[in-house]
Amino acid sequence: MTPPVRTPYGFTPYVLTVDAGLRDLRAADHLLRTFAAELPLTVGGFGCTHLVRGERPRVVVSLAPESGEEPDDVRARLVAMGYEATEGAPDAVGRAVLYRGVDVLRGTLSVEEVLSVSAIDRVAVLGTTGQPDPATRLVTHSHVRPLWQSGELVLTAMPAAGGALVPFEVPDPTPCCADH
């Protein structure tokens, strides 16, 4: 196995990227959940989406299984599922869909609880410079998608009614120009 390297996901033995030609985040989220169900991924790993711009805009996914899982085993399973996996992450700013604690970020939790039960390193609130009070409530809508920023997993939130916070990314956004 190769020695651990510094990636957007911290130090990990390897990262695999799959380009399935997806055009939207919802499809990429679904693909990552399929991988989580069918591959030997453990709770300490990561699954992220990445936007690829240029002549052929699309969304690719990356997997950083927890240390101890063999890259050849994961790659072989991906190939058996009909996907090609390349080594490395496509960029340093992935949007995390699979990470430690994602399954318990449901309902309303305090910022302190979010940070203690998940891989999220910090919560940033739009329009502010400091950290939110640890007791501040975060209404998750069961959809928490933090981003890698300078090697930290950061959840961007925005103020909501009653002094609570909500994740900036909503589960079912209204498509642009939906009303015309």
PDB file of C-alpha atoms in Angstrom:
ATOM      1  CA  MET A   1       0.000   0.000   0.000  1.00  0.00           C
ATOM      2  CA  THR A   2       1.241   3.513  -0.732  1.00  0.00           C
ATOM      3  CA  PRO A   3       2.179   5.762   2.193  1.00  0.00           C
ATOM      4  CA  PRO A   4      -0.470   8.231   3.417  1.00  0.00           C
ATOM      5  CA  VAL A   5      -0.574  11.523   1.535  1.00  0.00           C
ATOM      6  CA  ARG A   6      -2.158  14.869   2.432  1.00  0.00           C
ATOM      7  CA  THR A   7      -5.386  15.352   0.508  1.00  0.00           C
ATOM      8  CA  PRO A   8      -8.444  17.561   0.993  1.00  0.00           C
ATOM      9  CA  TYR A   9      -9.608  14.681   3.178  1.00  0.00           C
ATOM     10  CA  GLY A  10      -6.642  14.867   5.539  1.00  0.00           C
ATOM     11  CA  PHE A  11      -4.000  12.159   5.478  1.00  0.00           C
ATOM     12  CA  THR A  12      -5.309   9.150   3.630  1.00  0.00           C
ATOM     13  CA  PRO A  13      -3.632   6.241   1.891  1.00  0.00           C
ATOM     14  CA  TYR A  14      -5.459   6.907  -1.349  1.00  0.00           C
ATOM     15  CA  VAL A  15      -8.346   8.588  -3.118  1.00  0.00           C
ATOM     16  CA  LEU A  16     -10.222   7.222  -6.122  1.00  0.00           C
ATOM     17  CA  THR A  17     -12.259   9.354  -8.528  1.00  0.00           C
ATOM     18  CA  VAL A  18     -15.141   8.096 -10.644  1.00  0.00           C
ATOM     19  CA  ASP A  19     -16.407  10.087 -13.619  1.00  0.00           C
ATOM     20  CA  ALA A  20     -19.801   8.635 -14.499  1.00  0.00           C
ATOM     21  CA  GLY A  21     -20.731  11.582 -16.741  1.00  0.00           C
ATOM     22  CA  LEU A  22     -23.253  12.929 -14.237  1.00  0.00           C
ATOM     23  CA  ARG A  23     -24.804  16.344 -14.792  1.00  0.00           C
ATOM     24  CA  ASP A  24     -26.238  17.183 -11.357  1.00  0.00           C
ATOM     25  CA  LEU A  25     -25.502  16.916  -7.657  1.00  0.00           C
ATOM     26  CA  ARG A  26     -28.586  14.862  -6.819  1.00  0.00           C
ATOM     27  CA  ALA A  27     -27.473  12.070  -9.191  1.00  0.00           C
ATOM     28  CA  ALA A  28     -23.931  12.232  -7.778  1.00  0.00           C
ATOM     29  CA  ASP A  29     -25.278  12.003  -4.199  1.00  0.00           C
ATOM     30  CA  HIS A  30     -27.292   8.947  -5.226  1.00  0.00           C
ATOM     31  CA  LEU A  31     -24.228   7.329  -6.823  1.00  0.00           C
ATOM     32  CA  LEU A  32     -22.194   7.878  -3.648  1.00  0.00           C
ATOM     33  CA  ARG A  33     -24.948   6.316  -1.514  1.00  0.00           C
ATOM     34  CA  THR A  34     -24.980   3.337  -3.916  1.00  0.00           C
ATOM     35  CA  PHE A  35     -21.211   2.982  -3.510  1.00  0.00           C
ATOM     36  CA  ALA A  36     -21.561   3.160   0.281  1.00  0.00           C
ATOM     37  CA  ALA A  37     -24.109   0.354   0.214  1.00  0.00           C
ATOM     38  CA  GLU A  38     -22.155  -1.922  -2.130  1.00  0.00           C
ATOM     39  CA  LEU A  39     -18.479  -1.256  -1.440  1.00  0.00           C
ATOM     40  CA  PRO A  40     -16.438  -2.083   1.635  1.00  0.00           C
ATOM     41  CA  LEU A  41     -16.450   1.527   2.859  1.00  0.00           C
ATOM     42  CA  THR A  42     -16.202   2.094   6.593  1.00  0.00           C
ATOM     43  CA  VAL A  43     -17.450   4.941   8.753  1.00  0.00           C
ATOM     44  CA  GLY A  44     -14.148   6.817   8.683  1.00  0.00           C
ATOM     45  CA  GLY A  45     -14.037   7.251   4.918  1.00  0.00           C
ATOM     46  CA  PHE A  46     -15.286  10.058   2.711  1.00  0.00           C
ATOM     47  CA  GLY A  47     -17.342  10.344  -0.449  1.00  0.00           C
ATOM     48  CA  CYS A  48     -17.426  13.734  -2.160  1.00  0.00           C
ATOM     49  CA  THR A  49     -18.762  15.425  -5.247  1.00  0.00           C
ATOM     50  CA  HIS A  50     -16.675  17.738  -7.418  1.00  0.00           C
ATOM     51  CA  LEU A  51     -17.807  20.138 -10.134  1.00  0.00           C
ATOM     52  CA  VAL A  52     -15.793  19.862 -13.342  1.00  0.00           C
ATOM     53  CA  ARG A  53     -15.983  22.884 -15.589  1.00  0.00           C
ATOM     54  CA  GLY A  54     -14.770  23.378 -19.122  1.00  0.00           C
ATOM     55  CA  GLU A  55     -15.914  21.957 -22.441  1.00  0.00           C
ATOM     56  CA  ARG A  56     -17.857  19.125 -20.782  1.00  0.00           C
ATOM     57  CA  PRO A  57     -19.264  20.354 -17.442  1.00  0.00           C
ATOM     58  CA  ARG A  58     -20.184  17.516 -15.113  1.00  0.00           C
ATOM     59  CA  VAL A  59     -20.079  16.220 -11.554  1.00  0.00           C
ATOM     60  CA  VAL A  60     -17.531  13.562 -10.581  1.00  0.00           C
ATOM     61  CA  VAL A  61     -17.293  11.718  -7.286  1.00  0.00           C
ATOM     62  CA  SER A  62     -14.305  10.824  -5.166  1.00  0.00           C
ATOM     63  CA  LEU A  63     -13.937   8.143  -2.529  1.00  0.00           C
ATOM     64  CA  ALA A  64     -11.383   8.169   0.258  1.00  0.00           C
ATOM     65  CA  PRO A  65     -11.975   4.915   2.118  1.00  0.00           C
ATOM     66  CA  GLU A  66     -10.681   4.672   5.658  1.00  0.00           C
ATOM     67  CA  SER A  67      -7.125   3.528   6.193  1.00  0.00           C
ATOM     68  CA  GLY A  68      -6.882  -0.262   6.176  1.00  0.00           C
ATOM     69  CA  GLU A  69      -9.030  -0.824   3.097  1.00  0.00           C
ATOM     70  CA  GLU A  70      -7.053  -1.966   0.108  1.00  0.00           C
ATOM     71  CA  PRO A  71      -7.264   0.324  -2.939  1.00  0.00           C
ATOM     72  CA  ASP A  72      -7.142  -2.637  -5.312  1.00  0.00           C
ATOM     73  CA  ASP A  73     -10.188  -4.199  -3.599  1.00  0.00           C
ATOM     74  CA  VAL A  74     -12.223  -0.990  -3.866  1.00  0.00           C
ATOM     75  CA  ARG A  75     -11.092  -0.391  -7.457  1.00  0.00           C
ATOM     76  CA  ALA A  76     -11.936  -4.005  -8.417  1.00  0.00           C
ATOM     77  CA  ARG A  77     -15.431  -3.644  -6.950  1.00  0.00           C
ATOM     78  CA  LEU A  78     -15.961  -0.370  -8.849  1.00  0.00           C
ATOM     79  CA  VAL A  79     -14.859  -2.053 -12.095  1.00  0.00           C
ATOM     80  CA  ALA A  80     -17.220  -4.971 -11.388  1.00  0.00           C
ATOM     81  CA  MET A  81     -20.012  -2.393 -11.007  1.00  0.00           C
ATOM     82  CA  GLY A  82     -19.121  -0.971 -14.456  1.00  0.00           C
ATOM     83  CA  TYR A  83     -17.126   2.113 -13.403  1.00  0.00           C
ATOM     84  CA  GLU A  84     -13.596   3.227 -14.113  1.00  0.00           C
ATOM     85  CA  ALA A  85     -11.712   4.668 -11.140  1.00  0.00           C
ATOM     86  CA  THR A  86      -8.664   6.879 -11.395  1.00  0.00           C
ATOM     87  CA  GLU A  87      -6.251   7.680  -8.582  1.00  0.00           C
ATOM     88  CA  GLY A  88      -6.355  11.031  -6.831  1.00  0.00           C
ATOM     89  CA  ALA A  89      -8.918  13.713  -6.121  1.00  0.00           C
ATOM     90  CA  PRO A  90      -9.977  16.021  -8.957  1.00  0.00           C
ATOM     91  CA  ASP A  91      -9.535  19.121  -6.749  1.00  0.00           C
ATOM     92  CA  ALA A  92      -9.172  20.227  -3.137  1.00  0.00           C
ATOM     93  CA  VAL A  93     -12.715  21.505  -2.564  1.00  0.00           C
ATOM     94  CA  GLY A  94     -14.984  18.474  -2.564  1.00  0.00           C
ATOM     95  CA  ARG A  95     -18.535  18.608  -1.228  1.00  0.00           C
ATOM     96  CA  ALA A  96     -18.830  15.823   1.349  1.00  0.00           C
ATOM     97  CA  VAL A  97     -21.822  13.488   1.085  1.00  0.00           C
ATOM     98  CA  LEU A  98     -20.396  10.485   2.932  1.00  0.00           C
ATOM     99  CA  TYR A  99     -18.439  11.149   6.117  1.00  0.00           C
ATOM    100  CA  ARG A 100     -18.323  10.081   9.750  1.00  0.00           C
ATOM    101  CA  GLY A 101     -21.573  11.032  11.477  1.00  0.00           C
ATOM    102  CA  VAL A 102     -23.632  12.023   8.434  1.00  0.00           C
ATOM    103  CA  ASP A 103     -26.338   9.511   9.397  1.00  0.00           C
ATOM    104  CA  VAL A 104     -26.913  11.104  12.815  1.00  0.00           C
ATOM    105  CA  LEU A 105     -27.211  14.677  11.544  1.00  0.00           C
ATOM    106  CA  ARG A 106     -31.000  14.608  11.518  1.00  0.00           C
ATOM    107  CA  GLY A 107     -33.538  17.011  12.988  1.00  0.00           C
ATOM    108  CA  THR A 108     -32.275  19.840  15.178  1.00  0.00           C
ATOM    109  CA  LEU A 109     -28.889  19.656  16.897  1.00  0.00           C
ATOM    110  CA  SER A 110     -26.664  22.201  18.588  1.00  0.00           C
ATOM    111  CA  VAL A 111     -23.540  23.329  16.742  1.00  0.00           C
ATOM    112  CA  GLU A 112     -21.550  21.624  19.489  1.00  0.00           C
ATOM    113  CA  GLU A 113     -23.356  18.312  18.835  1.00  0.00           C
ATOM    114  CA  VAL A 114     -22.757  18.582  15.088  1.00  0.00           C
ATOM    115  CA  LEU A 115     -19.034  19.034  15.657  1.00  0.00           C
ATOM    116  CA  SER A 116     -18.786  16.258  18.247  1.00  0.00           C
ATOM    117  CA  VAL A 117     -20.689  13.516  16.374  1.00  0.00           C
ATOM    118  CA  SER A 118     -19.405  14.125  12.856  1.00  0.00           C
ATOM    119  CA  ALA A 119     -16.254  14.703  10.822  1.00  0.00           C
ATOM    120  CA  ILE A 120     -17.205  18.379  10.375  1.00  0.00           C
ATOM    121  CA  ASP A 121     -14.390  20.583  11.714  1.00  0.00           C
ATOM    122  CA  ARG A 122     -16.280  23.862  11.975  1.00  0.00           C
ATOM    123  CA  VAL A 123     -19.467  25.728  11.146  1.00  0.00           C
ATOM    124  CA  ALA A 124     -19.245  29.043   9.268  1.00  0.00           C
ATOM    125  CA  VAL A 125     -22.250  31.377   9.181  1.00  0.00           C
ATOM    126  CA  LEU A 126     -22.810  33.513   6.081  1.00  0.00           C
ATOM    127  CA  GLY A 127     -22.329  37.200   6.765  1.00  0.00           C
ATOM    128  CA  THR A 128     -20.333  36.709   9.981  1.00  0.00           C
ATOM    129  CA  THR A 129     -16.658  36.396  10.767  1.00  0.00           C
ATOM    130  CA  GLY A 130     -16.686  34.509  14.060  1.00  0.00           C
ATOM    131  CA  GLN A 131     -17.827  31.062  15.072  1.00  0.00           C
ATOM    132  CA  PRO A 132     -21.445  30.540  16.136  1.00  0.00           C
ATOM    133  CA  ASP A 133     -22.182  29.906  19.798  1.00  0.00           C
ATOM    134  CA  PRO A 134     -21.832  26.135  20.407  1.00  0.00           C
ATOM    135  CA  ALA A 135     -25.391  26.075  21.830  1.00  0.00           C
ATOM    136  CA  THR A 136     -26.918  27.542  18.643  1.00  0.00           C
ATOM    137  CA  ARG A 137     -29.491  25.204  17.131  1.00  0.00           C
ATOM    138  CA  LEU A 138     -28.927  23.873  13.622  1.00  0.00           C
ATOM    139  CA  VAL A 139     -31.993  22.587  11.780  1.00  0.00           C
ATOM    140  CA  THR A 140     -30.467  19.991   9.452  1.00  0.00           C
ATOM    141  CA  HIS A 141     -33.405  19.001   7.214  1.00  0.00           C
ATOM    142  CA  SER A 142     -31.433  15.702   7.090  1.00  0.00           C
ATOM    143  CA  HIS A 143     -29.261  17.260   4.378  1.00  0.00           C
ATOM    144  CA  VAL A 144     -25.826  18.369   5.592  1.00  0.00           C
ATOM    145  CA  ARG A 145     -23.211  18.866   2.862  1.00  0.00           C
ATOM    146  CA  PRO A 146     -20.002  20.448   4.188  1.00  0.00           C
ATOM    147  CA  LEU A 147     -17.177  21.494   1.875  1.00  0.00           C
ATOM    148  CA  TRP A 148     -13.445  20.946   2.124  1.00  0.00           C
ATOM    149  CA  GLN A 149     -11.742  24.306   2.683  1.00  0.00           C
ATOM    150  CA  SER A 150      -7.987  24.444   3.314  1.00  0.00           C
ATOM    151  CA  GLY A 151      -7.959  20.880   4.639  1.00  0.00           C
ATOM    152  CA  GLU A 152     -10.947  21.394   6.977  1.00  0.00           C
ATOM    153  CA  LEU A 153     -14.464  20.088   6.533  1.00  0.00           C
ATOM    154  CA  VAL A 154     -16.598  23.237   6.879  1.00  0.00           C
ATOM    155  CA  LEU A 155     -20.381  23.434   7.024  1.00  0.00           C
ATOM    156  CA  THR A 156     -21.676  26.750   5.722  1.00  0.00           C
ATOM    157  CA  ALA A 157     -24.911  27.736   7.443  1.00  0.00           C
ATOM    158  CA  MET A 158     -27.254  30.701   7.301  1.00  0.00           C
ATOM    159  CA  PRO A 159     -29.491  32.315   9.904  1.00  0.00           C
ATOM    160  CA  ALA A 160     -33.052  31.038  10.180  1.00  0.00           C
ATOM    161  CA  ALA A 161     -36.154  31.872  12.217  1.00  0.00           C
ATOM    162  CA  GLY A 162     -35.878  31.925  15.990  1.00  0.00           C
ATOM    163  CA  GLY A 163     -32.106  32.357  16.099  1.00  0.00           C
ATOM    164  CA  ALA A 164     -31.458  28.919  14.603  1.00  0.00           C
ATOM    165  CA  LEU A 165     -29.189  28.068  11.701  1.00  0.00           C
ATOM    166  CA  VAL A 166     -29.817  25.946   8.608  1.00  0.00           C
ATOM    167  CA  PRO A 167     -27.276  24.489   6.158  1.00  0.00           C
ATOM    168  CA  PHE A 168     -26.728  26.796   3.195  1.00  0.00           C
ATOM    169  CA  GLU A 169     -27.455  23.952   0.759  1.00  0.00           C
ATOM    170  CA  VAL A 170     -31.100  22.946   0.864  1.00  0.00           C
ATOM    171  CA  PRO A 171     -32.247  19.399  -0.006  1.00  0.00           C
ATOM    172  CA  ASP A 172     -34.660  20.380  -2.800  1.00  0.00           C
ATOM    173  CA  PRO A 173     -33.641  23.689  -4.358  1.00  0.00           C
ATOM    174  CA  THR A 174     -36.021  25.467  -6.693  1.00  0.00           C
ATOM    175  CA  PRO A 175     -34.568  25.225 -10.208  1.00  0.00           C
ATOM    176  CA  CYS A 176     -33.599  28.482 -11.865  1.00  0.00           C
ATOM    177  CA  CYS A 177     -36.447  29.974 -13.859  1.00  0.00           C
ATOM    178  CA  ALA A 178     -38.937  27.452 -12.420  1.00  0.00           C
ATOM    179  CA  ASP A 179     -41.774  29.970 -12.585  1.00  0.00           C
ATOM    180  CA  HIS A 180     -41.496  30.848 -16.272  1.00  0.00           C
TER     181      HIS A 180
END
